[in-house]
XYZ file of C-alpha atoms in Angstrom:
204
model
C -74.616 11.258 15.982
C -74.791 7.885 14.120
C -76.845 6.271 16.877
C -79.476 8.975 16.348
C -80.094 7.598 12.865
C -80.839 4.082 14.057
C -84.100 3.546 15.948
C -85.417 0.312 17.397
C -89.042 -0.336 16.379
C -91.659 -3.021 17.199
C -94.571 -4.104 14.970
C -97.923 -3.116 16.415
C -101.083 -4.989 15.843
C -103.514 -2.815 17.847
C -104.635 0.069 15.566
C -106.971 3.000 15.990
C -107.082 6.198 18.017
C -107.642 4.399 21.338
C -104.678 2.172 20.782
C -102.486 5.087 19.769
C -103.571 7.020 22.898
C -102.610 4.068 25.066
C -99.176 3.842 23.392
C -98.413 7.521 24.057
C -99.341 7.068 27.723
C -96.774 4.233 27.795
C -94.160 6.561 26.284
C -94.362 5.066 22.861
C -94.739 6.734 19.517
C -97.035 5.119 16.891
C -95.640 5.085 13.361
C -96.098 3.628 9.925
C -93.509 2.375 7.397
C -94.425 2.285 3.697
C -92.936 2.484 0.189
C -90.933 0.470 -2.292
C -94.015 -1.553 -3.320
C -94.353 -3.306 0.020
C -97.306 -3.465 2.413
C -97.393 -0.679 5.071
C -96.247 -1.787 8.503
C -97.557 -0.252 11.724
C -94.804 0.313 14.327
C -94.068 1.715 17.740
C -90.875 3.484 18.814
C -89.591 4.635 22.181
C -90.709 8.214 22.702
C -87.542 9.387 24.500
C -85.210 8.093 21.656
C -87.522 9.729 19.050
C -87.594 13.035 20.829
C -83.758 13.098 21.123
C -83.265 12.209 17.517
C -85.742 14.605 16.038
C -83.989 17.592 17.650
C -81.101 17.116 15.149
C -81.557 18.918 11.881
C -79.884 16.047 9.998
C -82.589 13.631 11.172
C -84.954 15.022 8.609
C -82.672 14.655 5.562
C -80.650 11.601 6.472
C -81.211 7.928 5.535
C -82.388 6.395 8.763
C -82.267 2.744 9.926
C -85.218 1.110 11.627
C -84.286 -2.003 13.556
C -87.599 -3.991 13.438
C -87.116 -7.185 15.400
C -83.564 -7.610 14.112
C -84.355 -6.666 10.543
C -82.762 -3.397 9.500
C -84.722 -1.230 7.085
C -83.380 1.908 5.508
C -85.904 4.763 5.252
C -86.584 8.496 5.295
C -88.828 10.400 7.665
C -91.638 11.771 5.553
C -94.010 13.214 8.104
C -94.122 13.866 11.816
C -97.056 15.064 13.871
C -96.266 16.951 17.133
C -98.538 17.894 20.025
C -99.542 21.516 19.619
C -98.022 22.625 22.947
C -96.456 19.562 24.640
C -93.001 18.161 23.819
C -94.631 15.043 22.384
C -94.290 13.385 18.972
C -97.792 12.130 18.130
C -97.128 10.062 14.989
C -94.425 9.434 12.416
C -94.409 8.287 8.759
C -91.339 6.539 7.374
C -90.739 5.756 3.681
C -88.521 2.808 2.681
C -85.585 3.587 0.406
C -83.573 1.458 -1.937
C -79.975 2.229 -2.712
C -80.699 1.927 -6.430
C -83.869 4.000 -6.565
C -83.851 7.796 -6.550
C -85.691 9.561 -3.732
C -87.518 12.872 -3.631
C -87.145 14.797 -0.402
C -86.453 18.287 1.043
C -83.122 19.287 2.516
C -82.409 22.378 4.623
C -80.446 25.349 3.280
C -77.491 26.758 5.226
C -76.490 30.276 4.263
C -72.789 31.068 4.684
C -70.714 34.235 4.604
C -73.637 36.461 5.555
C -71.353 38.777 7.500
C -69.372 39.544 4.327
C -72.564 40.352 2.483
C -73.980 42.480 5.273
C -70.771 44.653 5.262
C -71.870 45.874 1.783
C -74.892 47.508 3.401
C -78.487 46.288 3.323
C -80.124 43.328 4.835
C -80.227 39.685 3.908
C -83.738 38.251 3.138
C -84.119 34.462 3.036
C -86.956 33.386 0.704
C -86.674 29.632 1.271
C -85.201 27.499 4.030
C -85.235 24.146 2.178
C -84.861 22.821 -1.324
C -86.794 19.895 -2.876
C -84.281 17.506 -4.525
C -83.975 14.148 -6.262
C -81.027 11.809 -5.837
C -79.951 8.336 -4.952
C -79.993 7.602 -1.212
C -76.226 7.450 -1.158
C -75.953 10.989 -2.513
C -78.445 12.522 -0.116
C -76.907 15.666 1.495
C -77.742 16.675 5.073
C -78.004 20.287 3.877
C -77.134 22.503 0.934
C -74.841 25.504 1.376
C -75.613 28.812 -0.321
C -72.628 31.174 -0.302
C -73.685 34.859 -0.245
C -70.191 36.356 -0.050
C -70.356 37.724 -3.559
C -73.982 38.896 -3.618
C -74.435 42.600 -4.326
C -76.897 45.018 -2.905
C -80.230 44.622 -4.740
C -79.245 41.198 -6.093
C -81.310 38.072 -5.727
C -79.882 34.565 -5.983
C -82.159 31.947 -7.536
C -82.218 28.117 -7.496
C -80.181 28.142 -10.744
C -77.403 29.995 -8.892
C -77.137 27.362 -6.215
C -74.400 24.727 -6.739
C -75.896 21.387 -5.833
C -73.776 18.449 -4.754
C -72.829 15.814 -7.407
C -75.765 13.489 -8.217
C -78.364 15.875 -6.791
C -80.922 17.720 -8.905
C -83.618 20.334 -8.090
C -87.180 19.230 -8.341
C -88.352 22.758 -9.101
C -85.842 23.443 -11.874
C -86.880 20.201 -13.501
C -90.333 21.788 -14.020
C -88.926 24.572 -16.158
C -87.486 28.127 -15.984
C -90.618 29.550 -14.427
C -89.856 27.474 -11.356
C -86.429 29.106 -10.774
C -87.389 30.254 -7.304
C -85.776 33.120 -5.451
C -83.505 31.866 -2.687
C -81.928 34.958 -1.018
C -81.849 38.723 -1.647
C -79.503 41.429 -0.325
C -81.952 44.315 0.016
C -80.799 47.906 -0.145
C -80.828 49.892 3.101
C -84.352 51.184 3.666
C -83.308 54.827 3.996
C -81.072 54.659 0.928
C -83.908 53.098 -1.140
C -86.341 55.812 0.023
C -83.801 58.634 -0.846
C -83.260 57.132 -4.351
C -87.022 56.950 -4.905
C -87.446 60.510 -3.700
C -84.650 61.722 -6.042
C -86.224 59.889 -8.983
C -89.582 61.465 -8.191
C -88.024 64.880 -7.960
C -86.265 64.577 -11.263
C -89.452 63.325 -12.896
């Protein structure tokens, strides 16, 4: 897995759509590296290595290492353009990171103990699949677990209910209580909800 987080890159001098097209025909992926107050650097990477790495979920929320002519640069993947129907990565954006500077990024959510929740009846509804966070690069989690074992039918867990790893904060919660987004709900069984609504209407 570790090798997937280290990619060899070369500096490219030919820019423009034509140059990028020629690179892709040569099984190369054009990319750009920016951030940390330094000038952007245009790069190329081997398409087969990129395709293998990007299939791993952790690739998108892990500090990566670009080996650029022997110089190793730590970074995060910030954007990736794929071909609409071919298995081809068209372009990548990398952002430099510094161990002493906090980074803002999104990490995937893993829901656990869904079987236990489902046994209570109802269906699990996921409202988000990633969380925007801020932390130092060394504290960056590959994913955030949301345990739904204790959720009750009709209950919704929000961002404030999610236990974040040490040193990690939620970007949305930092904006105020109105940004306490819904994360997951255990909805009541459809038939049961309809019956209850019918009963209430009858009583009324």
